[in-house]
Amino acid sequence: MEQHAKSRWERRSKHRISHDDLKEDIHLPFVSPLIWSFLLAFFSVANPFLINVATNLQEQILYAAWALQQGQLPYADFYGTAGILFYGLIWLGSSYQGTILLIGLQFLVLYVSGRKAFALAHRLSGKAEVAGASTHFFYFLILILGFGGLYPLLFTLPFLLLACNLLLDLSQDEEANKGFFKYGALAAVVVMIDPFTGLFFYGVNFLYLFYRNLRAKKSARGLSQLLAALIGFSLVFYPLGYITVWNGTFGQALNQTSYMWQSLRFEGLSQLQPALFYFLVVLGLGLPMGLIGLSQAPRTEKGLFFLPLGILGSLGIWLVASTQGEFAFHQLLPGIPYFWLLQVFIFDRIQSGVQYGRHQKMRKETSLFRRYVTNLFYLPLLLGAVLVFLPLGVRVIGERALNAERQNVLAYLQQESNRSDIIYAWDSRANWYQASGKWSASALLSPAYYLYLPENQLRLANDLESVRPRYMVVNSNQPLLEDVEKELATTYTELETELQTLKLYERK
């Protein structure tokens, strides 16, 4: 008994010493995360000068921030797939001088995330150069997949990295099952910010841990880990989730936050095109190097644990994104932790002189990040340019004539409508309401998003029929629902304009 107690004391002492040594060795960077966070926050669509480059989803998030300041409720007055904590954050971020605080919150989250990414990469590799290059890649992923910011996933990154840090301890048996209480509590926070990301991230990790415990013939240990995580999850989730019970939106919140899972589709050939595009992105981010590196994985507990997890998560998010109703590259955002984990080990192998698929060769004269880029034939930089500049070109140049028409209609609405008038824009953009200072006639702000589900199509048609907004703007390039087309024909009059794409209707 005394020998067992002594052994436990020695393990704990070793654990404390290793952490003390770790803290002494890691010098967290200050300047690079500061610059990256500033640039990403500045180029957020919360910046009023960049609102025109926002995606439909980002515009709906900005509308939510504006509506919350006017006393409206998420899930009831506007459709929302994010968690209640996220709407609390954007309410706070838009409570002073428009969206200035929102830019500041995004900066703070990105800065903290970058420092945590550096610390975790250093723990995984033990090399400052690898940690530095991995941190740059971490921000690079946010830039190309989440350009403009505001996506709920970005606000979960500090908690996801904390969860990965806990998994690192648990993979080394340093904290046994005690860490799973914290792990479950972190899961609750993530779910309350972005339910889809939380369920995907922790679901993939659970399946992976279950497989490892099963293979190690430690099913009882896996069960105790699950129970500990569920207890930690419950202690945080239920108090926060009660907010939706209190304001009467619990059922709506449950339905709307599960939209991403409800909209999964398995339709064969129609999924090939988005699956191919998403695969090209994952290809450019280095997944093949990760797969090849699996056979050359560092023979450490850290490498053997996290490299397969990174591959599993990367393939998982590719599969889920390929089966989504809406096509957009920000669908890959929940894969950032897994893409990044893969990259840490890729940088580690490159830094050690191993080039995948080639002979080993030491090249100390060039920076680690540059070696990575040249190994992939500059694919990451090309990919980043395409993902950032192509959508910007479509919005700013490709839709120049259409944007001019939108401005003309907005000017008419601002001049001719009353302050209390309600409008609806059947358009691919959702910024009409804030720009005109008018409420939307439906919680579903645009037919270009969230209408993959038939029940949402029915809800939108019913909203327009029951509310009957004074004005409806219709983009002729957006297909109309049959019920909406009938409503326009019977209840509205088309106003004469010289516009080519947009049509303006006024209630009779």
Coordinates of N, CA, C and O in Angstrom, one line a residue, residues 250-358:
F250 N -37.3 27.8 -26.1 CA -36.5 26.5 -26.0 C -36.7 25.6 -27.2 O -35.8 25.1 -27.8
G251 N -38.0 25.4 -27.5 CA -38.3 24.5 -28.6 C -37.8 25.0 -29.9 O -37.2 24.2 -30.7
Q252 N -37.9 26.3 -30.2 CA -37.4 26.9 -31.4 C -35.9 26.8 -31.4 O -35.3 26.5 -32.5
A253 N -35.3 27.1 -30.3 CA -33.8 27.0 -30.2 C -33.3 25.6 -30.6 O -32.4 25.4 -31.3
L254 N -34.0 24.6 -30.0 CA -33.6 23.2 -30.2 C -33.7 22.9 -31.7 O -32.9 22.2 -32.3
N255 N -34.8 23.3 -32.3 CA -35.0 23.0 -33.8 C -34.0 23.7 -34.7 O -33.5 23.2 -35.6
Q256 N -33.8 25.0 -34.4 CA -33.0 25.8 -35.3 C -31.5 25.5 -35.1 O -30.8 25.5 -36.1
T257 N -31.0 25.3 -33.9 CA -29.6 25.0 -33.8 C -29.2 23.6 -34.3 O -28.0 23.3 -34.4
S258 N -30.2 22.8 -34.6 CA -29.9 21.5 -35.2 C -30.1 21.5 -36.7 O -30.1 20.5 -37.4
Y259 N -30.2 22.7 -37.3 CA -30.5 22.8 -38.7 C -29.4 22.2 -39.5 O -29.6 21.5 -40.5
M260 N -28.1 22.4 -39.1 CA -27.0 21.8 -39.9 C -27.1 20.3 -40.0 O -26.7 19.7 -41.0
W261 N -27.6 19.7 -38.9 CA -27.7 18.2 -39.0 C -29.0 17.8 -39.8 O -29.0 16.8 -40.5
Q262 N -30.0 18.6 -39.7 CA -31.2 18.3 -40.4 C -31.1 18.5 -41.9 O -31.7 17.8 -42.7
S263 N -30.1 19.4 -42.3 CA -30.0 19.6 -43.7 C -29.0 18.7 -44.4 O -28.6 18.9 -45.6
L264 N -28.4 17.7 -43.7 CA -27.5 16.8 -44.3 C -28.3 16.1 -45.4 O -29.5 15.6 -45.3
R265 N -27.7 15.9 -46.6 CA -28.4 15.2 -47.7 C -27.4 14.2 -48.3 O -26.2 14.4 -48.3
F266 N -28.0 13.2 -48.8 CA -27.3 12.1 -49.5 C -28.0 11.8 -50.8 O -28.8 10.9 -50.9
E267 N -27.6 12.6 -51.8 CA -28.3 12.5 -53.1 C -27.4 12.1 -54.2 O -27.7 12.3 -55.4
G268 N -26.3 11.5 -53.9 CA -25.5 10.9 -55.0 C -24.8 11.9 -55.9 O -24.0 12.7 -55.4
L269 N -25.1 12.0 -57.1 CA -24.4 12.8 -58.1 C -24.5 14.2 -57.8 O -23.5 15.0 -58.1
S270 N -25.6 14.8 -57.3 CA -25.7 16.2 -57.0 C -24.7 16.6 -55.9 O -24.4 17.8 -55.8
Q271 N -24.1 15.7 -55.2 CA -23.2 16.0 -54.1 C -21.7 16.0 -54.6 O -20.8 16.4 -53.9
L272 N -21.5 15.5 -55.8 CA -20.2 15.3 -56.3 C -19.4 16.6 -56.5 O -18.2 16.8 -56.1
Q273 N -20.1 17.6 -57.0 CA -19.5 18.9 -57.3 C -19.0 19.6 -56.0 O -17.8 20.0 -55.9
P274 N -19.9 19.8 -55.0 CA -19.4 20.4 -53.7 C -18.4 19.5 -53.0 O -17.4 20.1 -52.5
A275 N -18.5 18.2 -53.1 CA -17.6 17.3 -52.5 C -16.2 17.5 -53.1 O -15.1 17.5 -52.4
L276 N -16.2 17.7 -54.4 CA -14.9 17.9 -55.2 C -14.2 19.2 -54.7 O -13.0 19.2 -54.5
F277 N -15.0 20.3 -54.7 CA -14.5 21.6 -54.3 C -13.9 21.5 -52.9 O -12.8 22.1 -52.6
Y278 N -14.7 21.0 -52.0 CA -14.2 20.9 -50.6 C -13.0 20.0 -50.5 O -12.0 20.3 -49.7
F279 N -12.9 18.9 -51.3 CA -11.8 18.1 -51.3 C -10.5 18.8 -51.8 O -9.4 18.6 -51.2
L280 N -10.7 19.6 -52.8 CA -9.5 20.4 -53.3 C -9.0 21.3 -52.2 O -7.8 21.6 -52.1
V281 N -9.9 21.9 -51.4 CA -9.5 22.8 -50.3 C -8.7 22.0 -49.3 O -7.6 22.3 -48.8
V282 N -9.2 20.8 -48.9 CA -8.6 20.0 -47.9 C -7.2 19.5 -48.4 O -6.2 19.3 -47.7
L283 N -7.2 19.2 -49.8 CA -6.0 18.8 -50.4 C -4.9 19.8 -50.3 O -3.8 19.6 -50.0
G284 N -5.3 21.1 -50.6 CA -4.4 22.2 -50.5 C -3.9 22.5 -49.1 O -2.9 23.1 -48.9
L285 N -4.7 22.1 -48.1 CA -4.3 22.3 -46.7 C -3.3 21.2 -46.2 O -3.0 21.2 -45.0
G286 N -3.0 20.2 -47.0 CA -2.0 19.3 -46.6 C -2.4 17.9 -46.1 O -1.7 17.2 -45.5
L287 N -3.7 17.6 -46.4 CA -4.2 16.3 -45.9 C -3.4 15.1 -46.5 O -3.0 14.2 -45.7
P288 N -3.0 15.1 -47.8 CA -2.2 14.0 -48.3 C -0.9 13.8 -47.5 O -0.4 12.7 -47.2
M289 N -0.2 15.0 -47.1 CA 1.0 14.9 -46.4 C 0.7 14.2 -45.0 O 1.6 13.5 -44.5
G290 N -0.4 14.5 -44.4 CA -0.8 13.9 -43.2 C -1.0 12.4 -43.3 O -0.6 11.7 -42.4
L291 N -1.7 12.0 -44.4 CA -1.9 10.6 -44.6 C -0.6 9.8 -44.8 O -0.4 8.7 -44.3
I292 N 0.3 10.4 -45.6 CA 1.6 9.8 -45.9 C 2.3 9.8 -44.6 O 3.0 8.8 -44.2
G293 N 2.2 10.9 -43.8 CA 3.0 10.9 -42.6 C 2.5 10.0 -41.5 O 3.2 9.8 -40.5
L294 N 1.3 9.4 -41.7 CA 0.8 8.5 -40.7 C 1.7 7.3 -40.5 O 1.9 6.8 -39.4
S295 N 2.3 6.9 -41.7 CA 3.2 5.7 -41.6 C 4.6 6.2 -41.0 O 5.3 5.3 -40.6
Q296 N 4.8 7.5 -41.0 CA 6.1 8.0 -40.5 C 5.8 8.8 -39.2 O 6.6 9.6 -38.8
A297 N 4.7 8.5 -38.5 CA 4.3 9.3 -37.4 C 5.4 9.2 -36.3 O 6.0 8.2 -36.1
P298 N 5.6 10.4 -35.6 CA 6.6 10.3 -34.5 C 6.2 9.3 -33.5 O 5.0 9.3 -33.0
R299 N 7.1 8.4 -33.1 CA 6.8 7.3 -32.2 C 6.7 7.8 -30.8 O 7.5 7.4 -29.9
T300 N 5.9 8.8 -30.5 CA 5.6 9.3 -29.2 C 4.1 9.2 -28.9 O 3.3 9.0 -29.8
E301 N 3.8 9.2 -27.6 CA 2.4 9.1 -27.3 C 1.6 10.3 -27.9 O 0.4 10.1 -28.3
K302 N 2.2 11.4 -28.0 CA 1.5 12.6 -28.5 C 1.2 12.4 -30.0 O 0.1 12.6 -30.5
G303 N 2.3 12.0 -30.8 CA 2.1 11.8 -32.2 C 1.1 10.7 -32.5 O 0.3 10.9 -33.4
L304 N 1.3 9.6 -31.8 CA 0.4 8.4 -32.1 C -1.1 8.7 -31.7 O -2.0 8.1 -32.2
F305 N -1.3 9.7 -30.8 CA -2.6 10.0 -30.4 C -3.2 11.1 -31.3 O -4.4 10.9 -31.8
F306 N -2.5 12.1 -31.6 CA -3.2 13.3 -32.3 C -3.1 13.3 -33.8 O -4.0 13.8 -34.4
L307 N -2.1 12.6 -34.4 CA -2.1 12.6 -35.8 C -3.3 11.8 -36.4 O -4.0 12.3 -37.3
P308 N -3.6 10.6 -35.9 CA -4.8 9.9 -36.4 C -6.1 10.7 -36.1 O -7.0 10.7 -37.0
L309 N -6.1 11.4 -35.0 CA -7.3 12.2 -34.7 C -7.5 13.4 -35.7 O -8.6 13.7 -36.1
G310 N -6.4 14.0 -36.0 CA -6.4 15.1 -37.0 C -6.9 14.6 -38.4 O -7.7 15.3 -39.0
I311 N -6.5 13.4 -38.8 CA -6.9 12.8 -40.1 C -8.4 12.5 -40.0 O -9.2 12.8 -40.9
L312 N -8.8 11.9 -38.9 CA -10.2 11.5 -38.8 C -11.1 12.7 -38.8 O -12.1 12.8 -39.5
G313 N -10.7 13.8 -38.1 CA -11.5 15.0 -38.0 C -11.6 15.7 -39.4 O -12.6 16.2 -39.8
S314 N -10.4 15.7 -40.1 CA -10.4 16.4 -41.4 C -11.3 15.7 -42.4 O -12.0 16.3 -43.1
L315 N -11.2 14.4 -42.4 CA -12.1 13.6 -43.3 C -13.6 13.7 -42.9 O -14.4 13.8 -43.8
G316 N -13.8 13.8 -41.6 CA -15.2 13.9 -41.1 C -15.8 15.2 -41.5 O -16.9 15.3 -42.0
I317 N -15.1 16.4 -41.4 CA -15.7 17.7 -41.8 C -15.8 17.8 -43.3 O -16.8 18.4 -43.8
W318 N -14.9 17.1 -44.0 CA -15.1 17.1 -45.5 C -16.4 16.4 -45.9 O -17.2 16.8 -46.7
L319 N -16.7 15.2 -45.2 CA -17.9 14.5 -45.5 C -19.1 15.2 -45.1 O -20.1 15.3 -45.9
V320 N -19.1 15.8 -43.9 CA -20.3 16.6 -43.4 C -20.6 17.8 -44.3 O -21.7 18.1 -44.7
A321 N -19.5 18.6 -44.6 CA -19.7 19.7 -45.5 C -20.2 19.4 -46.9 O -21.0 20.1 -47.4
S322 N -19.8 18.2 -47.4 CA -20.2 17.8 -48.7 C -21.7 17.4 -48.8 O -22.3 17.4 -49.8
T323 N -22.3 17.1 -47.6 CA -23.7 16.7 -47.6 C -24.6 17.8 -47.0 O -25.7 17.6 -46.6
Q324 N -24.1 19.1 -47.0 CA -24.9 20.2 -46.5 C -25.8 20.7 -47.6 O -25.4 20.7 -48.8
G325 N -26.9 21.3 -47.2 CA -27.8 21.9 -48.2 C -27.2 23.1 -48.9 O -27.4 23.3 -50.1
E326 N -26.5 24.0 -48.1 CA -25.9 25.2 -48.7 C -24.4 24.9 -49.0 O -23.7 24.3 -48.2
F327 N -23.9 25.5 -50.1 CA -22.5 25.4 -50.5 C -21.8 26.7 -50.1 O -22.2 27.7 -50.6
A328 N -20.8 26.6 -49.3 CA -20.0 27.7 -48.9 C -18.7 27.2 -48.2 O -18.8 26.2 -47.5
F329 N -17.6 27.8 -48.5 CA -16.4 27.2 -47.9 C -16.2 27.4 -46.4 O -15.4 26.8 -45.8
H330 N -17.1 28.3 -45.9 CA -17.0 28.4 -44.4 C -17.6 27.2 -43.7 O -17.6 27.1 -42.5
Q331 N -18.2 26.3 -44.5 CA -18.7 25.1 -43.9 C -17.6 24.2 -43.4 O -17.8 23.3 -42.6
L332 N -16.3 24.5 -43.9 CA -15.2 23.8 -43.4 C -14.6 24.3 -42.1 O -13.6 23.8 -41.6
L333 N -15.1 25.4 -41.6 CA -14.5 26.1 -40.4 C -14.4 25.2 -39.2 O -13.4 25.2 -38.5
P334 N -15.4 24.3 -39.0 CA -15.3 23.4 -37.8 C -14.1 22.5 -37.9 O -13.8 21.8 -36.9
G335 N -13.5 22.3 -39.1 CA -12.4 21.5 -39.2 C -11.1 22.1 -38.8 O -10.0 21.4 -38.9
I336 N -11.1 23.4 -38.5 CA -9.8 24.1 -38.2 C -9.0 23.4 -37.2 O -7.8 23.2 -37.4
P337 N -9.5 22.9 -36.0 CA -8.6 22.3 -35.0 C -7.9 21.0 -35.6 O -6.8 20.8 -35.3
Y338 N -8.6 20.3 -36.5 CA -8.0 19.1 -37.1 C -7.0 19.4 -38.2 O -6.0 18.8 -38.2
F339 N -7.4 20.4 -39.0 CA -6.4 20.8 -40.1 C -5.1 21.3 -39.4 O -4.0 21.0 -39.8
W340 N -5.3 22.0 -38.3 CA -4.2 22.6 -37.6 C -3.3 21.5 -36.9 O -2.1 21.5 -36.9
L341 N -4.0 20.5 -36.3 CA -3.3 19.4 -35.6 C -2.4 18.7 -36.6 O -1.2 18.3 -36.3
L342 N -3.0 18.4 -37.8 CA -2.2 17.8 -38.8 C -0.9 18.6 -39.2 O 0.2 18.1 -39.3
Q343 N -1.2 19.9 -39.2 CA -0.1 20.8 -39.7 C 1.0 20.8 -38.7 O 2.2 21.0 -39.1
V344 N 0.7 20.7 -37.4 CA 1.8 20.7 -36.4 C 2.8 19.6 -36.6 O 4.0 19.8 -36.6
F345 N 2.3 18.4 -36.9 CA 3.1 17.3 -37.2 C 3.8 17.4 -38.5 O 5.0 16.9 -38.7
I346 N 3.1 18.0 -39.5 CA 3.8 18.2 -40.8 C 5.0 19.1 -40.6 O 6.1 18.9 -41.1
F347 N 4.8 20.2 -39.9 CA 5.9 21.1 -39.7 C 7.0 20.5 -38.9 O 8.2 20.7 -39.1
D348 N 6.6 19.6 -37.9 CA 7.6 18.9 -37.1 C 8.5 18.0 -38.0 O 9.7 18.0 -37.9
R349 N 7.9 17.3 -38.9 CA 8.6 16.4 -39.8 C 9.5 17.2 -40.8 O 10.6 16.9 -41.1
I350 N 8.9 18.3 -41.3 CA 9.7 19.2 -42.2 C 10.9 19.8 -41.5 O 12.0 19.8 -42.0
Q351 N 10.7 20.2 -40.3 CA 11.8 20.8 -39.5 C 12.9 19.8 -39.2 O 14.0 20.2 -39.1
S352 N 12.5 18.6 -39.1 CA 13.4 17.5 -38.8 C 14.2 17.1 -40.0 O 15.1 16.2 -40.0
G353 N 13.7 17.6 -41.2 CA 14.4 17.3 -42.4 C 13.7 16.2 -43.3 O 14.3 15.8 -44.3
V354 N 12.5 15.7 -42.9 CA 11.8 14.7 -43.6 C 10.9 15.4 -44.6 O 10.0 16.2 -44.2
Q355 N 11.0 15.1 -45.9 CA 10.1 15.6 -46.9 C 9.3 14.4 -47.4 O 9.8 13.4 -47.9
Y356 N 8.0 14.5 -47.2 CA 7.1 13.3 -47.5 C 7.2 13.0 -49.0 O 7.1 13.8 -49.9
G357 N 7.4 11.7 -49.2 CA 7.4 11.2 -50.6 C 8.8 11.4 -51.3 O 8.9 11.1 -52.4
R358 N 9.8 12.0 -50.6 CA 11.1 12.2 -51.1 C 12.1 11.6 -50.2 O 11.8 11.2 -49.1

